[in-house]
Each structure stands twice: as C-alpha cells, then as structure tokens.
Amino acid sequence: MKHAIRRLHWTLGLAAAMGMGSAWAQSSGLPALGDGESISLSAERQLGDRIARELYRDPDFLEDPVLDEYIQQLWAPLVKAAASRGELSSELQERFAWRILLGRDRSVNAFALPGGYLGVHLGLIAVVGSHDELASVLAHELSHVTQRHIARGMSDQAKMTPWVIGSMILGVLAASKSPQGAQALIVGGQAAAVQSQLSYSRDMEREADRVGYGILVDAGYDPKGFVGMFAKLQQAAGLNDSGAFPYLRSHPLTSERLADMQARQQLNTSAPGTAADMAQAMLSARARVLSQNNPDALKAWIQEAEQPTTRSMPAQRAGALYAATLAHLQMRNMAAAERTLQALGPLVAAADHVPTSEASRTSALAAKRWLRLLRAEVAFKQERFDEVLQTVIPVQNGAALQRPELMAVAQALARMPSHPLQQDITGQLRQWVQAAPHDAPAWDALSRLLSKQGQALASLRAEGEAQIARLDWSGGIDRLRAAQDLARTGRLRPGEHIEASIVDARLRYAQDNWLALQKQR
Ligand SMILES: [Zn+2]
C-alpha cells in the first residue's frame, strides 16, 4: 500500500476527528457516513486500525519491554473499572483495540484515537511524579473513548468518509514537528485551522474529567493524581508556550475545570500523601533518555548525575543515575555505564531499609527490579549473555517470567549457542503469545528462538504473526506464504501438520483483512 505520508510524528494534542472543513468532504467524491448518526463501532475501529498501522511503522514508535509493562499495568485496572462502573459496554470492550502505543517524543502528551487506541508520549511519562498522575491522564483519555466523543464528533461531519478522516488525523499527527511537511499534507496550508477543529467540546472535556475521575478512584489510584497533574500542567502553562506541553492545547485548563477537580478532591480527603517514589523516578528517567537520544541530550543526562546537588534526595539521585547509565549505554561508554550502575546499587538497596508503608515497600521492590533489568541491559550490550540470564532469572526455578524478564532472556538466548534454557523459554513465549496474540515483539522473540532450534515452519509463522499484530497485512501475508511454501515443498516433521493448517487459516485471515483495507479506499 502506498501512502502519501512518509513519516509521521507524534506531536498533537489529541487526534480525535472532530469538525473538518466541508471542502474536504465535497472534494473527496467518496461515499459518506450515515447522515447525522454516530459512526458504527466497526467503522470507528477500522479507522483506528488504519491510523494505528501508520503509527506502528513510524520510526518514533517505541517498543520497550519495561515501559510497555509499566503503562499496561496502569491501563488494565482503568479499563476494568470502567467496565464495572458501566461506562464500558461489553460490546465496546470486545470490538475496540484497547492498545496503547508509546511514542518517542519529549512533549508531554497523550491522545485517544478512534477505535480504542491510545497514544502516549514518553515526555508525559518523563514528567509525572507518581503513577497516579499518569493514571489520571489515561483515565481522562479512556473516558473520551468510552463516552464515544470521537464518534459523536465525527457524526457532525456526516459527509466525511472514514478514509478522509483518517488522512486528516494522520496529517495532523505529522504537523507540529515538521510544519512544512504538514503543509504539504494539508492542502492550502490550513494546518492550524484543521488542528483547532480537531478538539473536543468543553462539555466533552468536563465529562471526561468527571467520568475519568470516577474510574481513577474505582481502579484504586490516588485521586490526588488528577490534581497533581493539573498543577503540573498549569505550572508549565505559566512557564512556557514552546509547544512542549501540547496536551494543554487540546485540553485547556479552564478555571471551571480546575474548580470542578478541586471540589471532587475535597470529597476524597482520606487519600494518603505520595512519598518520593524511587521506582517512579527510575521509570521516568528511562522515558526521558529514550525520548531524546541525540548526543547532546545524552550528555546532559550524564552531567546531571555528576551534579553534587542531586545527592540529597535518594529517589531523585536514583533517577539521575539510572538516566546516566542508560545514556552511557546509548553512547557505548561501557566502563562509564558500569560506574553509574555501581553507584545506583547501594542507593536502591538502602530504599529497602526504611521502615514505611506498604506502598513504599512495593516501590522498593519495583526499584530493585528495574535495577536488575538495567544491569541485564548493561551486560547484554557487552555481549555477556550468561550474565543476562543470571541477573534476570530468579534462583527458585520454574516460575514463569514476567514479560520484561522473558524478553531479556529470550534476546540473550538468541545470541548464544544452544543453551539448556532454550526450550523452557520458548515454551514460556508460546504461552505468552497465546494469551497476548497482539504482542508483536514477543512473536519476534519466539520466531528467533524457534529458528535457532531448526523449527523453520513455526518460526516463519511467528514472524507472520508479528506483522499481523502490527496490522501489516501484506508483510504478514508474505511470511505466511513463505511458511506455506515450506510446508508444501519441505518434508514436515511430526506435529508440524497442525502448524501447517494454522498457517493456512492465518494466511486467509490476513488476506481477508488486506482485501477489506483495499475496499475502504
Ligand atoms: Zn480531554
């Protein structure tokens, strides 16, 4: 499929398709959506898939096992709470994607897309002071989806086809980093006008605040997160208008919204104050470094860790050392990375000795885990693969690994000669993708391990599944065809007949989807 947009960017307040100029609709010459009615769930999902497919290909799209797990674990309780509060019908839950895509972008931003996709910028993760703050933004965006604000807005544009709307959203997504590129995309240089139309109404914002707040509380997060985030955004609004906080543009902080929030907050005074959170500081540091990996930015993270002033607060200091280690790794300064990692160790260990609440105990455990995974990363970069396994796999054998650990081990095994753990980890990956079939990186990892074990057919299929998971139908068809050819020409091993018939079925599935996509145009 050839597409006009070569490269898109992640910087946009929010990408709900609201209120397009009618000239677009008239010039499109394509069949229109039902007049005056909100678009159907499946039409919205199709539209979301089309946008998400472009985002998956974007060089700024990030797959990072640590941050992916973090955001997923924040997100899942929110979706669950929305469902049990009756904000999310089982039909909507089933038909929409509910996937979060991370973007390597330092601006503070999150946006809901049609069809239940959510875009989150690393810049947002980098500035939050607690996971409650991040959850509050996710809850707000989730509410835009559950209240079907996107569909409601699109119904006002009855003459627009989803294809045109999708192009508009993709165009605006491309806009703010590269204004010239955006003008080429949006005819007549109307980028600003279009972008201002791509926003929710004030009523929708208030509804998303109200519904989001309820979801946040029900999901077990500290409602102070909402207020903390508001305060942060408000402060930033006073400080700069450089575009680093595009979330503000799409979600203006009217005094009305702030008053509503503060009133809600007073009803929930029982929430405990958030202690300085070392684990959060480490994750935010990770997001900071991964959002900007040019040499100047990396040097700045390294310098920050050398500042004596940051030593006073352990969480901050841990964040700075984590960032510096990761920055050294990116610059391939291995000895320096080892040094900052060494300094981080005792700091994390000490967090455990402070007798405090359940929450801080959880945080201390998480900090230890992020340290272990960072240590494994440092070892991997130096090709000390055995050390990766020793660092990440717990002593008590047999338990299934969590995803970041599983991915780290699989990555190491793929680079090692045959290893006794190979089979066990392959089995764990198989189980994982069965439960999470949309996990493209896990399919990739599985494919590599299968290939090492000479299981070419299953490996090709896993490769195809990874493409399908990223909604790349033609890529998936290509791999599955190769698998089919192999099954036909090569001699199948015992048990591979089942795999071959799965390949046939999955190929048909990919082809159907590819055809459906062509018809949409
Ligand atoms: Zn909003």
Tab-separated table of N, CA and C in Angstrom, residues 206-207 209-211 213-214 223 227 257-269:
chain	number	residue	atom	x	y	z
A	206	ARG	N	-15.338	18.273	30.200
A	206	ARG	CA	-15.834	18.179	31.579
A	206	ARG	C	-16.352	16.777	31.856
A	207	GLU	N	-16.984	16.196	30.850
A	207	GLU	CA	-17.483	14.831	31.030
A	207	GLU	C	-16.315	13.851	31.212
A	209	ASP	N	-13.416	14.525	32.420
A	209	ASP	CA	-12.873	14.743	33.768
A	209	ASP	C	-13.708	14.000	34.811
A	210	ARG	N	-15.012	14.174	34.700
A	210	ARG	CA	-15.923	13.592	35.697
A	210	ARG	C	-15.872	12.068	35.649
A	211	VAL	N	-16.065	11.520	34.452
A	211	VAL	CA	-16.061	10.062	34.298
A	211	VAL	C	-14.676	9.499	34.621
A	213	TYR	N	-12.409	10.698	36.557
A	213	TYR	CA	-12.145	10.758	37.996
A	213	TYR	C	-12.743	9.539	38.705
A	214	GLY	N	-13.980	9.222	38.369
A	214	GLY	CA	-14.640	8.062	38.974
A	214	GLY	C	-13.915	6.765	38.660
A	223	PRO	N	-6.668	9.701	44.003
A	223	PRO	CA	-7.278	10.760	43.197
A	223	PRO	C	-6.470	12.052	43.204
A	227	VAL	N	-5.174	16.008	40.519
A	227	VAL	CA	-4.837	17.365	40.930
A	227	VAL	C	-3.355	17.632	40.687
A	257	ARG	N	-12.814	23.890	34.936
A	257	ARG	CA	-12.336	22.508	35.085
A	257	ARG	C	-11.546	22.355	36.371
A	258	LEU	N	-10.714	23.338	36.667
A	258	LEU	CA	-9.915	23.256	37.883
A	258	LEU	C	-10.803	23.276	39.124
A	259	ALA	N	-11.815	24.140	39.101
A	259	ALA	CA	-12.721	24.224	40.251
A	259	ALA	C	-13.456	22.898	40.440
A	260	ASP	N	-13.902	22.317	39.347
A	260	ASP	CA	-14.580	21.011	39.406
A	260	ASP	C	-13.679	19.974	40.060
A	261	MET	N	-12.425	19.983	39.642
A	261	MET	CA	-11.476	18.997	40.142
A	261	MET	C	-11.234	19.169	41.627
A	262	GLN	N	-11.066	20.431	42.036
A	262	GLN	CA	-10.788	20.688	43.445
A	262	GLN	C	-11.987	20.310	44.303
A	263	ALA	N	-13.180	20.541	43.777
A	263	ALA	CA	-14.384	20.173	44.524
A	263	ALA	C	-14.434	18.661	44.699
A	264	ARG	N	-14.118	17.936	43.652
A	264	ARG	CA	-14.113	16.479	43.746
A	264	ARG	C	-13.071	16.009	44.756
A	265	GLN	N	-11.944	16.686	44.739
A	265	GLN	CA	-10.846	16.298	45.598
A	265	GLN	C	-11.238	16.383	47.066
A	266	GLN	N	-12.031	17.404	47.416
A	266	GLN	CA	-12.402	17.577	48.815
A	266	GLN	C	-13.288	16.448	49.325
A	267	LEU	N	-13.924	15.773	48.402
A	267	LEU	CA	-14.754	14.644	48.821
A	267	LEU	C	-13.890	13.429	49.165
A	268	ASN	N	-12.656	13.465	48.745
A	268	ASN	CA	-11.764	12.318	48.963
A	268	ASN	C	-10.546	12.756	49.746
A	269	THR	N	-10.720	13.022	51.020
A	269	THR	CA	-9.598	13.536	51.792
A	269	THR	C	-8.790	12.414	52.434
